[in-house]
Tab-separated table of C-alpha atoms in Angstrom:
chain	number	residue	atom	x	y	z
A	50	MET	CA	-20.603	10.090	-17.560
A	51	ARG	CA	-22.694	12.599	-15.645
A	52	PHE	CA	-22.268	12.728	-11.873
A	53	SER	CA	-24.986	13.374	-9.524
A	54	GLN	CA	-24.267	17.047	-8.200
A	55	GLN	CA	-27.182	16.395	-5.560
A	56	PHE	CA	-24.969	13.714	-4.074
A	57	LEU	CA	-22.022	16.218	-4.225
A	58	GLU	CA	-23.772	18.862	-2.411
A	59	GLU	CA	-25.338	16.474	0.265
A	60	LEU	CA	-21.559	15.181	0.563
A	61	ARG	CA	-20.501	18.860	0.794
A	62	GLU	CA	-23.267	19.887	3.593
A	63	GLU	CA	-22.001	16.497	5.752
A	64	THR	CA	-18.558	17.696	5.482
A	65	GLY	CA	-17.722	21.179	4.697
A	66	ARG	CA	-15.476	19.920	1.615
A	67	GLU	CA	-15.203	20.571	-2.029
A	68	VAL	CA	-15.015	18.014	-4.404
A	69	GLU	CA	-13.707	19.094	-7.866
A	70	HIS	CA	-16.618	18.346	-10.350
A	71	ARG	CA	-17.142	19.694	-13.705
A	72	ALA	CA	-19.760	19.295	-16.419
A	73	CYS	CA	-16.864	20.264	-19.115
A	74	GLY	CA	-18.491	17.905	-21.801
A	75	CYS	CA	-16.995	15.166	-23.704
A	76	LEU	CA	-15.980	14.986	-27.188
A	77	TYR	CA	-15.888	11.434	-28.771
A	78	ILE	CA	-13.478	11.914	-31.504
A	79	ASP	CA	-14.060	9.681	-34.683
A	80	PRO	CA	-16.156	6.861	-33.185
A	81	GLY	CA	-15.965	4.861	-36.658
A	82	ALA	CA	-18.189	4.193	-38.950
A	83	ASN	CA	-21.096	3.222	-36.412
A	84	VAL	CA	-21.289	6.797	-35.852
A	85	ASP	CA	-24.878	7.425	-36.950
A	86	ALA	CA	-26.112	4.501	-35.186
A	87	LEU	CA	-24.134	5.316	-31.808
A	88	GLU	CA	-25.439	8.901	-32.183
A	89	ALA	CA	-29.266	7.766	-32.449
A	90	LEU	CA	-28.951	5.162	-29.648
A	91	HIS	CA	-27.589	7.804	-27.219
A	92	ARG	CA	-30.512	10.193	-28.417
A	93	SER	CA	-32.699	7.449	-27.628
A	94	THR	CA	-31.929	7.038	-24.053
A	95	GLY	CA	-32.532	11.063	-23.660
A	96	MET	CA	-28.743	11.923	-23.597
A	97	ARG	CA	-27.848	15.173	-25.063
A	98	VAL	CA	-25.313	14.959	-28.051
A	99	GLU	CA	-23.944	17.070	-30.737
A	100	ARG	CA	-22.708	16.269	-34.135
A	101	ARG	CA	-19.346	17.614	-34.814
A	102	GLY	CA	-18.210	16.245	-38.247
A	103	ASP	CA	-17.325	12.689	-37.676
A	104	SER	CA	-17.457	13.674	-33.862
A	105	LEU	CA	-19.656	13.256	-31.269
A	106	PHE	CA	-19.992	15.998	-28.327
A	107	TYR	CA	-21.855	15.157	-25.061
A	108	PRO	CA	-22.345	18.609	-23.398
A	109	GLU	CA	-23.763	17.193	-19.827
A	110	GLU	CA	-20.938	14.685	-19.296
A	111	GLY	CA	-18.043	15.882	-16.777
A	112	ILE	CA	-15.316	14.691	-14.736
A	113	VAL	CA	-14.851	14.146	-10.673
A	114	ASP	CA	-11.624	13.995	-8.992
A	115	PRO	CA	-11.681	10.176	-7.341
A	116	GLY	CA	-9.352	11.078	-4.577
A	117	ALA	CA	-11.008	14.130	-3.222
A	118	LEU	CA	-14.415	12.446	-3.209
A	119	LEU	CA	-12.837	9.116	-1.379
A	120	ARG	CA	-11.166	11.623	1.376
A	121	SER	CA	-14.885	13.349	1.691
A	122	LEU	CA	-16.838	9.958	1.957
A	123	ARG	CA	-14.423	9.012	4.614
A	124	HIS	CA	-14.721	12.220	6.451
A	125	ALA	CA	-18.533	11.692	6.175
A	126	ALA	CA	-18.425	8.281	7.480
A	127	GLU	CA	-15.775	9.083	10.501
A	128	LYS	CA	-18.439	11.961	11.413
A	129	ARG	CA	-21.158	9.675	11.603
A	130	GLY	CA	-19.054	7.084	14.019
A	131	VAL	CA	-17.751	4.692	11.553
A	132	LYS	CA	-14.291	3.166	12.538
A	133	ILE	CA	-12.151	2.415	9.286
A	134	GLU	CA	-9.376	0.179	9.355
A	135	HIS	CA	-6.866	-1.129	7.080
A	136	ALA	CA	-6.276	-4.978	7.167
A	137	MET	CA	-5.736	-8.073	5.287
A	138	VAL	CA	-8.990	-9.890	5.488
A	139	SER	CA	-8.835	-13.675	5.230
A	140	ASP	CA	-12.483	-14.532	5.685
A	141	VAL	CA	-15.721	-12.933	6.594
A	142	HIS	CA	-18.257	-14.606	9.008
A	143	ALA	CA	-21.677	-12.752	8.096
A	144	ASP	CA	-23.463	-14.319	11.064
A	145	GLN	CA	-21.330	-12.350	13.339
A	146	HIS	CA	-22.902	-8.906	12.011
A	147	LYS	CA	-26.106	-7.382	11.498
A	148	ALA	CA	-25.144	-6.504	7.594
A	149	VAL	CA	-22.042	-7.223	5.557
A	150	VAL	CA	-21.273	-5.235	2.097
A	151	ILE	CA	-18.532	-6.624	-0.221
A	152	ALA	CA	-17.098	-3.828	-1.789
A	153	ALA	CA	-13.383	-4.619	-2.414
A	154	GLY	CA	-13.115	-3.664	-6.259
A	155	ALA	CA	-11.413	-6.375	-8.078
A	156	TRP	CA	-10.753	-8.443	-4.975
A	157	SER	CA	-14.197	-8.689	-3.897
A	158	GLY	CA	-15.258	-12.117	-5.741
A	159	LYS	CA	-11.917	-13.420	-4.045
A	160	ILE	CA	-13.076	-13.237	-0.408
A	161	PRO	CA	-14.289	-16.102	1.582
A	162	VAL	CA	-17.787	-15.324	2.984
A	163	ILE	CA	-19.179	-17.669	5.613
A	164	GLY	CA	-23.010	-17.460	6.174
A	165	ARG	CA	-25.096	-19.345	8.775
A	166	ASP	CA	-25.000	-22.560	6.762
A	167	GLY	CA	-21.796	-22.451	5.458
A	168	PRO	CA	-19.779	-20.819	2.390
A	169	LEU	CA	-21.761	-18.346	0.337
A	170	ALA	CA	-20.563	-18.544	-3.631
A	171	LEU	CA	-20.045	-14.902	-4.643
A	172	PRO	CA	-19.848	-14.003	-8.156
A	173	LYS	CA	-16.173	-13.706	-9.551
A	174	SER	CA	-14.375	-10.815	-10.388
A	175	GLU	CA	-11.076	-10.167	-12.058
A	176	PRO	CA	-8.693	-7.334	-12.100
A	177	VAL	CA	-8.085	-5.564	-15.453
A	178	LYS	CA	-4.883	-3.540	-15.167
A	179	GLY	CA	-4.762	-0.141	-16.764
A	180	HIS	CA	-1.823	2.125	-17.017
A	181	LEU	CA	-2.251	6.050	-16.792
A	182	ILE	CA	0.092	8.664	-17.163
A	183	GLY	CA	-0.108	12.304	-15.844
A	184	PHE	CA	1.323	15.728	-17.300
A	185	HIS	CA	2.043	19.156	-15.446
A	186	MET	CA	0.289	21.426	-18.061
A	187	ARG	CA	-1.030	24.959	-17.975
A	188	PRO	CA	-4.724	25.211	-16.566
A	189	GLY	CA	-7.210	25.842	-18.940
A	190	LEU	CA	-5.538	23.804	-21.587
A	191	MET	CA	-8.558	21.763	-22.204
A	192	SER	CA	-11.969	22.738	-22.149
A	193	SER	CA	-13.494	19.278	-22.130
A	194	PHE	CA	-12.398	15.892	-22.007
A	195	VAL	CA	-11.488	14.077	-25.092
A	196	ARG	CA	-12.112	10.226	-26.247
A	197	LYS	CA	-10.636	8.754	-29.144
A	198	GLY	CA	-11.099	4.691	-29.103
A	199	ARG	CA	-9.816	3.129	-26.010
A	200	THR	CA	-7.655	6.899	-25.306
A	201	TYR	CA	-9.096	9.169	-22.922
A	202	VAL	CA	-7.301	12.495	-21.871
A	203	LEU	CA	-8.851	15.076	-19.169
A	204	GLN	CA	-7.610	17.918	-17.327
A	205	ARG	CA	-7.831	18.757	-13.473
A	206	ALA	CA	-8.628	22.044	-12.226
A	207	ASP	CA	-4.759	22.262	-11.103
A	208	GLY	CA	-3.480	21.968	-14.594
A	209	LEU	CA	-2.859	18.092	-14.260
A	210	VAL	CA	-3.545	16.200	-17.492
A	211	ILE	CA	-4.507	12.675	-17.111
A	212	ALA	CA	-4.237	10.074	-20.037
A	213	GLY	CA	-5.440	6.559	-20.069
A	214	THR	CA	-5.463	3.923	-20.724
A	215	THR	CA	-4.668	0.116	-21.223
A	216	GLU	CA	-6.795	-3.172	-20.651
A	217	GLU	CA	-4.409	-5.645	-19.449
A	218	HIS	CA	-5.759	-9.124	-18.206
A	219	VAL	CA	-2.300	-10.000	-16.236
A	220	GLY	CA	-3.873	-10.718	-12.918
A	221	PHE	CA	-2.391	-8.535	-10.078
A	222	ASP	CA	0.511	-7.272	-11.660
A	223	THR	CA	1.424	-3.987	-10.216
A	224	SER	CA	4.232	-3.328	-12.265
A	225	VAL	CA	4.623	-0.229	-14.298
A	226	GLN	CA	5.616	-0.875	-18.031
A	227	LYS	CA	7.842	1.906	-19.672
A	228	SER	CA	6.471	0.230	-23.047
A	229	SER	CA	2.911	0.713	-22.017
A	230	CYS	CA	3.334	4.266	-20.766
A	231	GLU	CA	4.960	5.052	-24.072
A	232	ASP	CA	2.361	3.906	-26.309
A	233	LEU	CA	-0.217	5.671	-24.099
A	234	HIS	CA	1.726	8.800	-24.352
A	235	ARG	CA	1.717	8.372	-28.089
A	236	ARG	CA	-2.041	7.975	-28.083
A	237	ALA	CA	-2.790	10.775	-25.957
A	238	ALA	CA	-0.504	13.399	-27.942
A	239	GLU	CA	-2.695	12.328	-31.043
A	240	VAL	CA	-5.850	13.472	-29.078
A	241	VAL	CA	-4.070	16.512	-27.459
A	242	PRO	CA	-1.094	17.682	-29.612
A	243	GLU	CA	0.497	19.815	-26.974
A	244	LEU	CA	1.441	16.518	-24.684
A	245	ALA	CA	3.752	15.471	-27.880
A	246	ALA	CA	6.758	17.761	-26.145
A	247	ALA	CA	5.613	17.280	-22.779
A	248	GLU	CA	7.144	14.647	-20.454
A	249	PRO	CA	4.732	12.575	-17.935
A	250	VAL	CA	5.496	13.685	-14.154
A	251	ARG	CA	3.565	10.520	-13.181
A	252	ARG	CA	3.012	6.859	-14.377
A	253	TRP	CA	0.770	4.689	-12.613
A	254	ILE	CA	-1.477	1.628	-12.872
A	255	GLY	CA	-4.833	0.581	-11.385
A	256	PHE	CA	-6.987	-2.490	-11.143
A	257	ARG	CA	-10.669	-1.998	-12.232
A	258	PRO	CA	-13.081	-4.439	-11.082
A	259	GLY	CA	-14.316	-6.495	-13.798
A	260	PRO	CA	-17.267	-8.932	-13.309
A	261	GLU	CA	-16.357	-12.227	-15.204
A	262	HIS	CA	-19.802	-13.696	-15.803
A	263	GLU	CA	-21.991	-10.420	-15.657
A	264	ASP	CA	-22.643	-7.613	-18.149
A	265	GLY	CA	-22.614	-4.864	-15.338
A	266	PRO	CA	-22.054	-4.028	-11.875
A	267	ILE	CA	-23.149	-6.297	-9.238
A	268	LEU	CA	-25.349	-4.439	-7.093
A	269	ARG	CA	-27.759	-6.813	-5.214
A	270	ARG	CA	-28.418	-8.571	-1.821
A	271	LEU	CA	-26.934	-12.276	-2.012
A	272	ASP	CA	-29.974	-14.719	-2.002
A	273	ASP	CA	-31.649	-14.196	1.199
A	274	SER	CA	-28.576	-13.635	3.521
A	275	ASN	CA	-27.368	-10.423	5.199
A	276	VAL	CA	-24.857	-9.946	2.576
A	277	TRP	CA	-24.875	-7.202	-0.112
A	278	LEU	CA	-22.679	-7.210	-3.246
A	279	ALA	CA	-21.340	-3.959	-4.610
A	280	TYR	CA	-18.285	-4.344	-7.038
A	281	GLY	CA	-17.725	-5.079	-10.785
A	282	HIS	CA	-18.365	-1.673	-11.966
A	283	TYR	CA	-15.057	-1.802	-14.047
A	284	ARG	CA	-14.254	1.517	-15.233
A	285	ASN	CA	-16.835	3.442	-13.613
A	286	GLY	CA	-16.798	2.631	-10.099
A	287	ILE	CA	-16.227	6.471	-9.073
A	288	LEU	CA	-18.934	7.677	-11.257
A	289	LEU	CA	-21.362	5.140	-10.062
A	290	THR	CA	-20.763	5.934	-6.534
A	291	PRO	CA	-24.117	8.019	-6.151
A	292	VAL	CA	-26.170	4.943	-7.971
A	293	THR	CA	-24.807	2.385	-5.695
A	294	SER	CA	-25.287	4.051	-2.497
A	295	HIS	CA	-28.764	5.267	-3.507
A	296	LEU	CA	-29.653	1.601	-4.710
A	297	LEU	CA	-28.213	-0.288	-1.882
A	298	ALA	CA	-28.210	1.809	1.382
A	299	PRO	CA	-32.512	1.646	1.476
A	300	GLN	CA	-32.162	-1.983	1.330
A	301	ILE	CA	-29.500	-2.601	4.105
A	302	THR	CA	-30.849	-0.073	6.385
A	303	ALA	CA	-34.819	-1.244	6.056
């Protein structure tokens, strides 16, 4: 997915920090029998796409380092006087604040929010667990990131290759399963053969915030309250950061 370069430039001006972002393109290997329809659909939306045999290449797609982005956003917030705390939230009393934004990822829909007239009904969210593995490889091994089915492989500038992922509806289970990592390793090696003989140096999981009853991210004001919702991004939370902020910030500060 394309990431807003303007957003990164504004963040760099604010913090003086660089966030790794490369418009390296995405190669979608063997999309299946619907490759013609998929190509036509994406072209109709204005996306640049090139046909490469049975595969599709998207030259404008890129990758961004989520850790670096979060650190820069935190720095920008603290620079503007925002106080950031890590604490367990049992409930939120919205009437005690000028504005409230619920943006707690997969946990968002479980937070009790009390409005002026009582509890507010938030759209439900669920955790979709995903395994990932990382390899230390020579920088420049991959010129673009690659997808095949539900497998993707990308490489950071320092050489770290990240392969994902699984989709598991098992609640907030934080265990890292050896069998899932082995299956992921096998699938990643089908995409990037050099990974077959490599040993992962990292194995971890994440919880994608999946909306239970909506087709896309939940980005809106909750009725006529002073509560805004920003969750349910599923696999695109980091990539949709600019869109989310540009959509909600003007509403909240109006």
